[in-house]
Amino acid sequence: MNTPDPWLPEPLRTERLVLRAPQARDRGAFVDLFSSPEVNAYVGGPQPREELERAMPEVPGRRPGCFVVERDGAMIGRLTLQRDTGLLPQAAGRTELGYLFLPRAWGHGYAAEACRAALDRFTAAHPGEPVVLATQTANVPSMRLARKLGFVEAERFEAWGAEQWFGVRPAPTPR
């Protein structure tokens, strides 16, 4: 079994949220997350619920850099901070932020709160290291969040049949 990245001790608490390793009790929420047409509108579309129910491991997402975002004891989203996912050549050698939240969590600032806490902890553990992020340009809320978190546009490119926005969050300069 993989253990969480050492830069993010378990669990990381914010004012309203807990970031922690996935557990077996999160399986249903992972199925909901990956089968939701709304959540997956900009990341390749939803996966069939029946397939997810059959194939999803007992403890989904159990790998370094994958964290459940929990509110009041229930999973509301997933956050990833991973190096070299292999999906984007632009991200090679850099740590990439990813996030997916269930629709019931949208519009409450939870994604910004969770991402900011994880990025702050990451920066404290890895000073001077930038973080990257990619999203479809059609996903206006995700681009807005990325900018709010300090990501600046580095390039736009075509992939997966849509225009993508690639941002870099420069490492903060020491004071």
CSV table of N, CA and C in Angstrom, one decimal:
chain,number,residue,atom,x,y,z
A,1,MET,N,0.8,-1.2,0.0
A,1,MET,CA,0.0,0.0,0.0
A,1,MET,C,0.9,1.2,0.0
A,2,ASN,N,0.6,2.2,-0.9
A,2,ASN,CA,1.3,3.4,-0.9
A,2,ASN,C,0.9,4.3,0.3
A,3,THR,N,1.9,5.1,0.7
A,3,THR,CA,1.6,6.0,1.8
A,3,THR,C,1.5,7.5,1.3
A,4,PRO,N,0.8,8.3,1.9
A,4,PRO,CA,0.7,9.7,1.5
A,4,PRO,C,2.1,10.4,1.4
A,5,ASP,N,2.2,11.4,0.6
A,5,ASP,CA,3.4,12.2,0.5
A,5,ASP,C,3.8,12.7,1.8
A,6,PRO,N,5.1,12.7,2.2
A,6,PRO,CA,5.5,13.2,3.5
A,6,PRO,C,5.3,14.7,3.7
A,7,TRP,N,5.2,15.4,2.7
A,7,TRP,CA,5.0,16.9,2.9
A,7,TRP,C,3.6,17.2,3.4
A,8,LEU,N,2.7,16.3,3.3
A,8,LEU,CA,1.3,16.5,3.8
A,8,LEU,C,1.0,15.5,4.9
A,9,PRO,N,1.3,15.9,6.1
A,9,PRO,CA,1.0,15.0,7.2
A,9,PRO,C,-0.5,14.8,7.3
A,10,GLU,N,-0.9,13.6,7.7
A,10,GLU,CA,-2.3,13.3,7.8
A,10,GLU,C,-2.9,13.8,9.2
A,11,PRO,N,-4.1,14.2,9.2
A,11,PRO,CA,-4.7,14.9,8.1
A,11,PRO,C,-4.4,16.4,8.1
A,12,LEU,N,-4.7,17.1,7.1
A,12,LEU,CA,-4.5,18.5,7.0
A,12,LEU,C,-5.8,19.2,7.2
A,13,ARG,N,-5.9,20.0,8.2
A,13,ARG,CA,-7.2,20.6,8.6
A,13,ARG,C,-7.2,22.1,8.2
A,14,THR,N,-8.4,22.5,7.7
A,14,THR,CA,-8.6,24.0,7.4
A,14,THR,C,-9.7,24.4,8.3
A,15,GLU,N,-10.2,25.6,8.1
A,15,GLU,CA,-11.3,26.0,9.0
A,15,GLU,C,-12.6,25.1,8.8
A,16,ARG,N,-12.8,24.6,7.6
A,16,ARG,CA,-14.1,23.9,7.4
A,16,ARG,C,-13.8,22.5,6.9
A,17,LEU,N,-12.6,22.1,6.5
A,17,LEU,CA,-12.3,20.9,5.7
A,17,LEU,C,-11.2,20.1,6.4
A,18,VAL,N,-11.2,18.8,5.9
A,18,VAL,CA,-10.1,17.9,6.3
A,18,VAL,C,-9.6,17.3,5.0
A,19,LEU,N,-8.3,17.4,4.7
A,19,LEU,CA,-7.6,16.7,3.6
A,19,LEU,C,-6.9,15.5,4.2
A,20,ARG,N,-7.3,14.3,3.7
A,20,ARG,CA,-6.7,13.0,4.2
A,20,ARG,C,-6.6,12.0,3.1
A,21,ALA,N,-6.0,10.9,3.5
A,21,ALA,CA,-5.9,9.7,2.6
A,21,ALA,C,-7.3,9.1,2.4
A,22,PRO,N,-7.6,8.6,1.2
A,22,PRO,CA,-8.8,7.9,0.9
A,22,PRO,C,-9.0,6.7,1.9
A,23,GLN,N,-10.3,6.4,2.2
A,23,GLN,CA,-10.6,5.3,3.0
A,23,GLN,C,-11.7,4.5,2.3
A,24,ALA,N,-12.0,3.3,2.8
A,24,ALA,CA,-13.0,2.4,2.2
A,24,ALA,C,-14.4,3.1,2.2
A,25,ARG,N,-14.7,3.9,3.3
A,25,ARG,CA,-16.0,4.6,3.4
A,25,ARG,C,-16.2,5.6,2.3
A,26,ASP,N,-15.1,6.0,1.5
A,26,ASP,CA,-15.2,7.0,0.5
A,26,ASP,C,-15.6,6.4,-0.9
A,27,ARG,N,-15.7,5.1,-0.9
A,27,ARG,CA,-15.9,4.4,-2.2
A,27,ARG,C,-17.1,4.9,-3.0
A,28,GLY,N,-18.3,5.0,-2.3
A,28,GLY,CA,-19.5,5.5,-2.9
A,28,GLY,C,-19.4,6.9,-3.4
A,29,ALA,N,-18.7,7.8,-2.7
A,29,ALA,CA,-18.5,9.1,-3.2
A,29,ALA,C,-17.5,9.2,-4.4
A,30,PHE,N,-16.5,8.3,-4.4
A,30,PHE,CA,-15.7,8.2,-5.6
A,30,PHE,C,-16.5,7.8,-6.8
A,31,VAL,N,-17.4,6.8,-6.7
A,31,VAL,CA,-18.3,6.4,-7.8
A,31,VAL,C,-19.1,7.6,-8.2
A,32,ASP,N,-19.7,8.3,-7.3
A,32,ASP,CA,-20.5,9.5,-7.6
A,32,ASP,C,-19.7,10.5,-8.3
A,33,LEU,N,-18.5,10.7,-7.9
A,33,LEU,CA,-17.6,11.7,-8.5
A,33,LEU,C,-17.3,11.4,-9.9
A,34,PHE,N,-16.8,10.2,-10.2
A,34,PHE,CA,-16.4,9.8,-11.5
A,34,PHE,C,-17.6,9.5,-12.5
A,35,SER,N,-18.8,9.3,-12.0
A,35,SER,CA,-19.9,9.0,-12.8
A,35,SER,C,-20.8,10.2,-13.1
A,36,SER,N,-20.4,11.3,-12.4
A,36,SER,CA,-21.2,12.6,-12.6
A,36,SER,C,-21.0,13.3,-13.9
A,37,PRO,N,-22.0,13.5,-14.7
A,37,PRO,CA,-21.9,14.2,-16.0
A,37,PRO,C,-21.4,15.7,-15.7
A,38,GLU,N,-21.9,16.3,-14.6
A,38,GLU,CA,-21.5,17.7,-14.3
A,38,GLU,C,-20.0,17.8,-14.0
A,39,VAL,N,-19.6,16.9,-13.1
A,39,VAL,CA,-18.2,16.9,-12.7
A,39,VAL,C,-17.2,16.6,-13.8
A,40,ASN,N,-17.6,15.7,-14.7
A,40,ASN,CA,-16.7,15.2,-15.7
A,40,ASN,C,-16.9,15.9,-17.1
A,41,ALA,N,-17.7,16.9,-17.1
A,41,ALA,CA,-18.0,17.6,-18.4
A,41,ALA,C,-16.7,18.1,-19.1
A,42,TYR,N,-15.6,18.4,-18.4
A,42,TYR,CA,-14.4,18.9,-19.0
A,42,TYR,C,-13.2,18.0,-18.9
A,43,VAL,N,-13.5,16.8,-18.4
A,43,VAL,CA,-12.3,15.8,-18.2
A,43,VAL,C,-12.7,14.5,-18.9
A,44,GLY,N,-13.2,14.5,-20.0
A,44,GLY,CA,-13.4,13.3,-20.8
A,44,GLY,C,-14.8,12.6,-20.6
A,45,GLY,N,-15.7,13.2,-19.8
A,45,GLY,CA,-17.0,12.7,-19.7
A,45,GLY,C,-17.1,11.7,-18.5
A,46,PRO,N,-18.3,11.4,-18.1
A,46,PRO,CA,-18.5,10.5,-17.0
A,46,PRO,C,-18.3,9.1,-17.4
A,47,GLN,N,-17.9,8.3,-16.4
A,47,GLN,CA,-17.7,6.9,-16.6
A,47,GLN,C,-19.0,6.2,-16.2
A,48,PRO,N,-19.3,5.1,-16.8
A,48,PRO,CA,-20.6,4.3,-16.5
A,48,PRO,C,-20.5,3.9,-15.0
A,49,ARG,N,-21.6,4.2,-14.3
A,49,ARG,CA,-21.7,3.9,-12.8
A,49,ARG,C,-21.5,2.4,-12.6
A,50,GLU,N,-22.1,1.5,-13.5
A,50,GLU,CA,-22.0,0.1,-13.3
A,50,GLU,C,-20.6,-0.4,-13.4
A,51,GLU,N,-19.8,0.2,-14.4
A,51,GLU,CA,-18.4,-0.2,-14.5
A,51,GLU,C,-17.6,0.2,-13.3
A,52,LEU,N,-17.9,1.4,-12.8
A,52,LEU,CA,-17.2,1.9,-11.6
A,52,LEU,C,-17.5,1.1,-10.4
A,53,GLU,N,-18.7,0.7,-10.2
A,53,GLU,CA,-19.1,-0.1,-9.1
A,53,GLU,C,-18.4,-1.5,-9.1
A,54,ARG,N,-18.2,-2.0,-10.3
A,54,ARG,CA,-17.6,-3.3,-10.5
A,54,ARG,C,-16.1,-3.2,-10.3
A,55,ALA,N,-15.5,-2.2,-10.9
A,55,ALA,CA,-14.0,-2.1,-11.0
A,55,ALA,C,-13.3,-1.3,-9.9
A,56,MET,N,-14.0,-0.4,-9.2
A,56,MET,CA,-13.4,0.4,-8.2
A,56,MET,C,-12.9,-0.4,-7.1
A,57,PRO,N,-11.6,-0.2,-6.7
A,57,PRO,CA,-11.1,-0.9,-5.5
A,57,PRO,C,-11.8,-0.5,-4.2
A,58,GLU,N,-11.6,-1.4,-3.2
A,58,GLU,CA,-12.3,-1.1,-1.9
A,58,GLU,C,-11.9,0.2,-1.4
A,59,VAL,N,-10.6,0.6,-1.5
A,59,VAL,CA,-10.1,1.9,-1.1
A,59,VAL,C,-9.6,2.6,-2.4
A,60,PRO,N,-10.5,3.4,-3.0
A,60,PRO,CA,-10.1,4.1,-4.3
A,60,PRO,C,-9.1,5.2,-4.0
A,61,GLY,N,-8.3,5.5,-5.0
A,61,GLY,CA,-7.4,6.6,-5.0
A,61,GLY,C,-6.3,6.5,-4.0
A,62,ARG,N,-6.0,5.3,-3.5
A,62,ARG,CA,-4.9,5.1,-2.5
A,62,ARG,C,-3.6,5.2,-3.2
A,63,ARG,N,-3.0,6.4,-3.3
A,63,ARG,CA,-1.7,6.5,-3.9
A,63,ARG,C,-1.1,7.8,-3.5
A,64,PRO,N,0.2,8.0,-3.5
A,64,PRO,CA,0.8,9.2,-3.0
A,64,PRO,C,0.3,10.4,-3.9
A,65,GLY,N,-0.1,11.5,-3.2
A,65,GLY,CA,-0.5,12.7,-3.8
A,65,GLY,C,-2.0,12.8,-4.1
A,66,CYS,N,-2.8,11.8,-3.7
A,66,CYS,CA,-4.2,11.8,-3.9
A,66,CYS,C,-4.9,12.0,-2.5
A,67,PHE,N,-5.7,13.0,-2.3
A,67,PHE,CA,-6.3,13.3,-1.1
A,67,PHE,C,-7.8,13.5,-1.2
A,68,VAL,N,-8.6,12.9,-0.2
A,68,VAL,CA,-10.0,13.2,-0.1
A,68,VAL,C,-10.1,14.5,0.6
A,69,VAL,N,-11.1,15.3,0.1
A,69,VAL,CA,-11.5,16.5,0.8
A,69,VAL,C,-12.8,16.2,1.5
A,70,GLU,N,-12.8,16.4,2.8
A,70,GLU,CA,-13.9,16.0,3.6
A,70,GLU,C,-14.5,17.2,4.3
A,71,ARG,N,-15.9,17.2,4.4
A,71,ARG,CA,-16.6,18.3,5.1
A,71,ARG,C,-17.6,17.6,6.0
A,72,ASP,N,-17.6,17.9,7.2
A,72,ASP,CA,-18.6,17.3,8.2
A,72,ASP,C,-18.6,15.8,8.1
A,73,GLY,N,-17.4,15.2,7.9
A,73,GLY,CA,-17.3,13.7,7.9
A,73,GLY,C,-17.6,13.0,6.6
A,74,ALA,N,-17.9,13.8,5.6
A,74,ALA,CA,-18.2,13.2,4.3
A,74,ALA,C,-17.3,13.7,3.2
A,75,MET,N,-17.0,12.8,2.3
A,75,MET,CA,-16.1,13.2,1.1
A,75,MET,C,-17.0,14.2,0.2
A,76,ILE,N,-16.4,15.3,-0.1
A,76,ILE,CA,-17.0,16.2,-1.1
A,76,ILE,C,-16.2,16.4,-2.3
A,77,GLY,N,-14.9,15.9,-2.3
A,77,GLY,CA,-14.1,16.1,-3.5
A,77,GLY,C,-12.8,15.3,-3.3
A,78,ARG,N,-12.0,15.5,-4.4
A,78,ARG,CA,-10.6,14.8,-4.4
A,78,ARG,C,-9.7,15.9,-4.9
A,79,LEU,N,-8.5,15.9,-4.3
A,79,LEU,CA,-7.4,16.8,-4.7
A,79,LEU,C,-6.2,16.0,-4.9
A,80,THR,N,-5.5,16.3,-6.0
A,80,THR,CA,-4.2,15.6,-6.3
A,80,THR,C,-3.1,16.6,-6.5
A,81,LEU,N,-2.0,16.3,-5.9
A,81,LEU,CA,-0.7,17.0,-6.2
A,81,LEU,C,0.3,15.9,-6.5
A,82,GLN,N,0.6,15.7,-7.8
A,82,GLN,CA,1.4,14.6,-8.2
A,82,GLN,C,2.4,15.1,-9.3
A,83,ARG,N,3.6,14.5,-9.2
A,83,ARG,CA,4.7,14.8,-10.2
A,83,ARG,C,4.6,13.7,-11.3
A,84,ASP,N,4.8,14.2,-12.5
A,84,ASP,CA,5.0,13.4,-13.7
A,84,ASP,C,3.8,12.4,-13.8
A,85,THR,N,2.6,12.9,-13.9
A,85,THR,CA,1.5,12.0,-14.2
A,85,THR,C,1.5,11.3,-15.5
A,86,GLY,N,2.3,11.9,-16.4
A,86,GLY,CA,2.4,11.4,-17.8
A,86,GLY,C,1.3,11.8,-18.7
A,87,LEU,N,0.4,12.6,-18.3
A,87,LEU,CA,-0.7,13.1,-19.2
A,87,LEU,C,-0.3,14.2,-20.0
A,88,LEU,N,0.5,15.1,-19.5
A,88,LEU,CA,0.9,16.3,-20.3
A,88,LEU,C,2.4,16.5,-20.4
A,89,PRO,N,2.9,16.6,-21.6
A,89,PRO,CA,4.3,16.9,-21.7
A,89,PRO,C,4.7,18.2,-21.1
A,90,GLN,N,3.8,19.2,-21.0
A,90,GLN,CA,4.1,20.5,-20.4
A,90,GLN,C,4.4,20.3,-18.9
A,91,ALA,N,3.8,19.3,-18.3
A,91,ALA,CA,4.0,19.1,-16.8
A,91,ALA,C,5.2,18.2,-16.5
A,92,ALA,N,5.9,17.7,-17.4
A,92,ALA,CA,7.0,16.8,-17.1
A,92,ALA,C,8.0,17.4,-16.1
A,93,GLY,N,8.3,16.6,-15.1
A,93,GLY,CA,9.2,17.0,-14.1
A,93,GLY,C,8.7,18.0,-13.1
A,94,ARG,N,7.4,18.3,-13.2
A,94,ARG,CA,6.8,19.3,-12.3
A,94,ARG,C,5.6,18.7,-11.5
A,95,THR,N,5.3,19.3,-10.4
A,95,THR,CA,4.1,18.8,-9.7
A,95,THR,C,2.9,19.5,-10.2
A,96,GLU,N,1.9,18.7,-10.4
A,96,GLU,CA,0.6,19.1,-11.0
A,96,GLU,C,-0.5,19.0,-10.0
A,97,LEU,N,-1.3,20.1,-10.0
A,97,LEU,CA,-2.5,20.1,-9.1
A,97,LEU,C,-3.7,19.7,-9.9
A,98,GLY,N,-4.5,18.9,-9.3
A,98,GLY,CA,-5.8,18.5,-9.9
A,98,GLY,C,-6.9,18.5,-8.8
A,99,TYR,N,-8.1,18.8,-9.2
A,99,TYR,CA,-9.2,18.8,-8.2
A,99,TYR,C,-10.5,18.4,-8.9
A,100,LEU,N,-11.3,17.7,-8.2
A,100,LEU,CA,-12.7,17.4,-8.7
A,100,LEU,C,-13.6,17.5,-7.4
A,101,PHE,N,-14.7,18.1,-7.5
A,101,PHE,CA,-15.6,18.3,-6.4
A,101,PHE,C,-17.0,17.9,-6.8
A,102,LEU,N,-17.7,17.2,-5.9
A,102,LEU,CA,-19.1,16.9,-6.2
A,102,LEU,C,-20.0,18.1,-6.3
A,103,PRO,N,-21.0,18.1,-7.2
A,103,PRO,CA,-21.8,19.3,-7.4
A,103,PRO,C,-22.3,20.0,-6.2
A,104,ARG,N,-22.7,19.2,-5.2
A,104,ARG,CA,-23.2,19.8,-3.9
A,104,ARG,C,-22.2,20.6,-3.2
A,105,ALA,N,-21.0,20.5,-3.5
A,105,ALA,CA,-19.9,21.3,-2.9
A,105,ALA,C,-19.5,22.5,-3.7
A,106,TRP,N,-20.1,22.7,-4.9
A,106,TRP,CA,-19.8,23.8,-5.7
A,106,TRP,C,-20.3,25.1,-5.1
A,107,GLY,N,-19.6,26.2,-5.3
A,107,GLY,CA,-20.1,27.5,-5.0
A,107,GLY,C,-20.0,27.9,-3.5
A,108,HIS,N,-19.2,27.1,-2.7
A,108,HIS,CA,-19.1,27.4,-1.3
A,108,HIS,C,-17.6,27.8,-0.9
A,109,GLY,N,-16.7,27.8,-1.9
A,109,GLY,CA,-15.3,28.1,-1.7
A,109,GLY,C,-14.5,27.0,-1.1
A,110,TYR,N,-15.1,25.8,-1.1
A,110,TYR,CA,-14.4,24.6,-0.6
A,110,TYR,C,-13.1,24.3,-1.5
A,111,ALA,N,-13.3,24.3,-2.8
A,111,ALA,CA,-12.1,24.0,-3.6
A,111,ALA,C,-11.0,25.0,-3.4
A,112,ALA,N,-11.3,26.2,-3.3
A,112,ALA,CA,-10.2,27.2,-3.1
A,112,ALA,C,-9.6,27.0,-1.7
A,113,GLU,N,-10.4,26.7,-0.7
A,113,GLU,CA,-9.9,26.5,0.7
A,113,GLU,C,-8.9,25.3,0.7
A,114,ALA,N,-9.4,24.2,0.1
A,114,ALA,CA,-8.6,22.9,0.1
A,114,ALA,C,-7.3,23.1,-0.7
A,115,CYS,N,-7.4,23.7,-1.9
A,115,CYS,CA,-6.3,23.8,-2.8
A,115,CYS,C,-5.2,24.8,-2.1
A,116,ARG,N,-5.7,25.9,-1.6
A,116,ARG,CA,-4.8,26.8,-0.9
A,116,ARG,C,-4.0,26.2,0.2
A,117,ALA,N,-4.7,25.4,1.0
A,117,ALA,CA,-4.1,24.7,2.2
A,117,ALA,C,-3.0,23.7,1.7
A,118,ALA,N,-3.4,22.9,0.7
A,118,ALA,CA,-2.4,21.9,0.2
A,118,ALA,C,-1.2,22.6,-0.5
A,119,LEU,N,-1.5,23.7,-1.3
A,119,LEU,CA,-0.4,24.4,-1.9
A,119,LEU,C,0.5,25.1,-0.9
A,120,ASP,N,-0.1,25.7,0.1
A,120,ASP,CA,0.8,26.3,1.2
A,120,ASP,C,1.6,25.3,1.9
A,121,ARG,N,1.1,24.1,2.2
A,121,ARG,CA,1.9,23.1,2.8
A,121,ARG,C,3.0,22.5,1.9
A,122,PHE,N,2.6,22.4,0.6
A,122,PHE,CA,3.6,21.9,-0.4
A,122,PHE,C,4.7,22.9,-0.5
A,123,THR,N,4.4,24.2,-0.6
A,123,THR,CA,5.4,25.2,-0.8
A,123,THR,C,6.3,25.3,0.4
A,124,ALA,N,5.8,25.1,1.6
A,124,ALA,CA,6.6,25.1,2.8
A,124,ALA,C,7.6,23.9,2.8
A,125,ALA,N,7.2,22.8,2.3
A,125,ALA,CA,8.0,21.6,2.2
A,125,ALA,C,9.0,21.6,1.0
A,126,HIS,N,8.6,22.3,-0.1
A,126,HIS,CA,9.4,22.3,-1.3
A,126,HIS,C,9.6,23.8,-1.7
A,127,PRO,N,10.3,24.6,-0.9
A,127,PRO,CA,10.4,26.0,-1.3
A,127,PRO,C,11.1,26.1,-2.7
A,128,GLY,N,10.6,27.1,-3.5
A,128,GLY,CA,11.2,27.3,-4.8
A,128,GLY,C,10.7,26.4,-5.9
A,129,GLU,N,9.8,25.5,-5.6
A,129,GLU,CA,9.3,24.6,-6.6
A,129,GLU,C,7.9,25.1,-7.1
A,130,PRO,N,7.8,25.3,-8.4
A,130,PRO,CA,6.5,25.7,-8.9
A,130,PRO,C,5.5,24.6,-9.0
A,131,VAL,N,4.2,24.9,-9.2
A,131,VAL,CA,3.2,23.8,-9.4
A,131,VAL,C,2.5,24.2,-10.7
A,132,VAL,N,2.0,23.2,-11.4
A,132,VAL,CA,1.3,23.5,-12.7
A,132,VAL,C,-0.1,22.9,-12.6
A,133,LEU,N,-0.9,23.4,-13.6
A,133,LEU,CA,-2.3,23.0,-13.6
A,133,LEU,C,-2.8,23.1,-15.1
A,134,ALA,N,-3.6,22.2,-15.5
A,134,ALA,CA,-4.2,22.3,-16.8
A,134,ALA,C,-5.7,22.1,-16.7
A,135,THR,N,-6.5,22.9,-17.5
A,135,THR,CA,-7.9,22.7,-17.5
A,135,THR,C,-8.4,23.2,-18.9
A,136,GLN,N,-9.6,22.8,-19.3
A,136,GLN,CA,-10.1,23.2,-20.6
A,136,GLN,C,-10.5,24.7,-20.5
A,137,THR,N,-10.2,25.5,-21.5
A,137,THR,CA,-10.6,26.9,-21.5
A,137,THR,C,-12.1,27.0,-21.4
A,138,ALA,N,-12.9,26.0,-21.8
A,138,ALA,CA,-14.3,26.1,-21.6
A,138,ALA,C,-14.8,26.0,-20.1
A,139,ASN,N,-13.9,25.5,-19.3
A,139,ASN,CA,-14.2,25.3,-17.9
A,139,ASN,C,-13.8,26.6,-17.1
A,140,VAL,N,-14.7,27.6,-17.3
A,140,VAL,CA,-14.4,29.0,-16.8
A,140,VAL,C,-14.3,29.0,-15.3
A,141,PRO,N,-15.1,28.2,-14.5
A,141,PRO,CA,-14.9,28.2,-13.0
A,141,PRO,C,-13.6,27.7,-12.6
A,142,SER,N,-13.1,26.7,-13.3
A,142,SER,CA,-11.8,26.1,-13.0
A,142,SER,C,-10.6,27.1,-13.3
A,143,MET,N,-10.8,27.8,-14.4
A,143,MET,CA,-9.7,28.8,-14.7
A,143,MET,C,-9.8,29.9,-13.7
A,144,ARG,N,-11.0,30.3,-13.3
A,144,ARG,CA,-11.1,31.4,-12.3
A,144,ARG,C,-10.4,30.9,-11.0
A,145,LEU,N,-10.7,29.7,-10.6
A,145,LEU,CA,-10.0,29.2,-9.3
A,145,LEU,C,-8.5,29.1,-9.5
A,146,ALA,N,-8.0,28.7,-10.6
A,146,ALA,CA,-6.6,28.6,-10.8
A,146,ALA,C,-6.0,30.0,-10.7
A,147,ARG,N,-6.6,31.0,-11.3
A,147,ARG,CA,-6.0,32.4,-11.2
A,147,ARG,C,-6.1,32.9,-9.7
A,148,LYS,N,-7.2,32.5,-9.0
A,148,LYS,CA,-7.3,32.9,-7.6
A,148,LYS,C,-6.2,32.3,-6.8
A,149,LEU,N,-5.8,31.1,-7.2
A,149,LEU,CA,-4.7,30.4,-6.4
A,149,LEU,C,-3.3,30.9,-6.8
A,150,GLY,N,-3.2,31.8,-7.8
A,150,GLY,CA,-1.9,32.3,-8.2
A,150,GLY,C,-1.3,31.7,-9.4
A,151,PHE,N,-2.1,30.9,-10.1
A,151,PHE,CA,-1.6,30.3,-11.4
A,151,PHE,C,-1.7,31.4,-12.5
A,152,VAL,N,-0.7,31.4,-13.3
A,152,VAL,CA,-0.6,32.4,-14.4
A,152,VAL,C,-0.6,31.5,-15.7
A,153,GLU,N,-1.2,32.0,-16.7
A,153,GLU,CA,-1.2,31.3,-18.0
A,153,GLU,C,0.1,31.2,-18.6
A,154,ALA,N,0.5,30.0,-18.9
A,154,ALA,CA,1.8,29.7,-19.6
A,154,ALA,C,1.6,29.4,-21.1
A,155,GLU,N,0.5,28.7,-21.4
A,155,GLU,CA,0.2,28.5,-22.8
A,155,GLU,C,-1.2,27.9,-22.9
A,156,ARG,N,-1.7,27.9,-24.2
A,156,ARG,CA,-2.9,27.2,-24.5
A,156,ARG,C,-2.5,26.2,-25.6
A,157,PHE,N,-3.2,25.1,-25.6
A,157,PHE,CA,-2.9,24.0,-26.6
A,157,PHE,C,-4.2,23.2,-26.8
A,158,GLU,N,-4.2,22.4,-27.9
A,158,GLU,CA,-5.3,21.5,-28.2
A,158,GLU,C,-4.9,20.1,-27.7
A,159,ALA,N,-5.8,19.5,-27.0
A,159,ALA,CA,-5.7,18.1,-26.5
A,159,ALA,C,-7.1,17.6,-26.2
A,160,TRP,N,-7.2,16.3,-26.4
A,160,TRP,CA,-8.5,15.6,-26.0
A,160,TRP,C,-9.7,16.3,-26.7
A,161,GLY,N,-9.5,16.8,-27.9
A,161,GLY,CA,-10.6,17.4,-28.7
A,161,GLY,C,-11.0,18.8,-28.2
A,162,ALA,N,-10.2,19.5,-27.4
A,162,ALA,CA,-10.6,20.8,-26.9
A,162,ALA,C,-9.4,21.7,-26.6
A,163,GLU,N,-9.6,23.0,-26.5
A,163,GLU,CA,-8.5,23.9,-26.1
A,163,GLU,C,-8.3,23.8,-24.6
A,164,GLN,N,-7.0,23.7,-24.3
A,164,GLN,CA,-6.6,23.5,-22.9
A,164,GLN,C,-5.8,24.8,-22.4
A,165,TRP,N,-6.0,25.1,-21.2
A,165,TRP,CA,-5.3,26.2,-20.5
A,165,TRP,C,-4.3,25.6,-19.6
A,166,PHE,N,-3.0,26.0,-19.7
A,166,PHE,CA,-1.9,25.5,-18.9
A,166,PHE,C,-1.4,26.6,-18.1
A,167,GLY,N,-1.5,26.5,-16.7
A,167,GLY,CA,-1.0,27.5,-15.9
A,167,GLY,C,0.1,27.1,-15.0
A,168,VAL,N,0.9,28.0,-14.5
A,168,VAL,CA,2.0,27.8,-13.6
A,168,VAL,C,1.9,28.7,-12.4
A,169,ARG,N,2.0,28.1,-11.2
A,169,ARG,CA,2.0,28.8,-10.0
A,169,ARG,C,3.5,29.0,-9.6
A,170,PRO,N,4.1,30.1,-9.8
A,170,PRO,CA,5.5,30.3,-9.5
A,170,PRO,C,5.7,30.1,-8.0
A,171,ALA,N,6.8,29.6,-7.7
A,171,ALA,CA,7.1,29.5,-6.2
A,171,ALA,C,7.3,30.9,-5.6
A,172,PRO,N,6.6,31.1,-4.5
A,172,PRO,CA,6.8,32.4,-3.9
A,172,PRO,C,8.2,32.7,-3.6
A,173,THR,N,8.5,34.0,-3.7
A,173,THR,CA,9.9,34.4,-3.4
A,173,THR,C,10.0,34.6,-1.9
A,174,PRO,N,11.1,34.2,-1.3
A,174,PRO,CA,11.3,34.3,0.1
A,174,PRO,C,11.4,35.8,0.5
A,175,ARG,N,10.9,36.1,1.7
A,175,ARG,CA,10.9,37.5,2.2
A,175,ARG,C,12.1,37.7,3.0
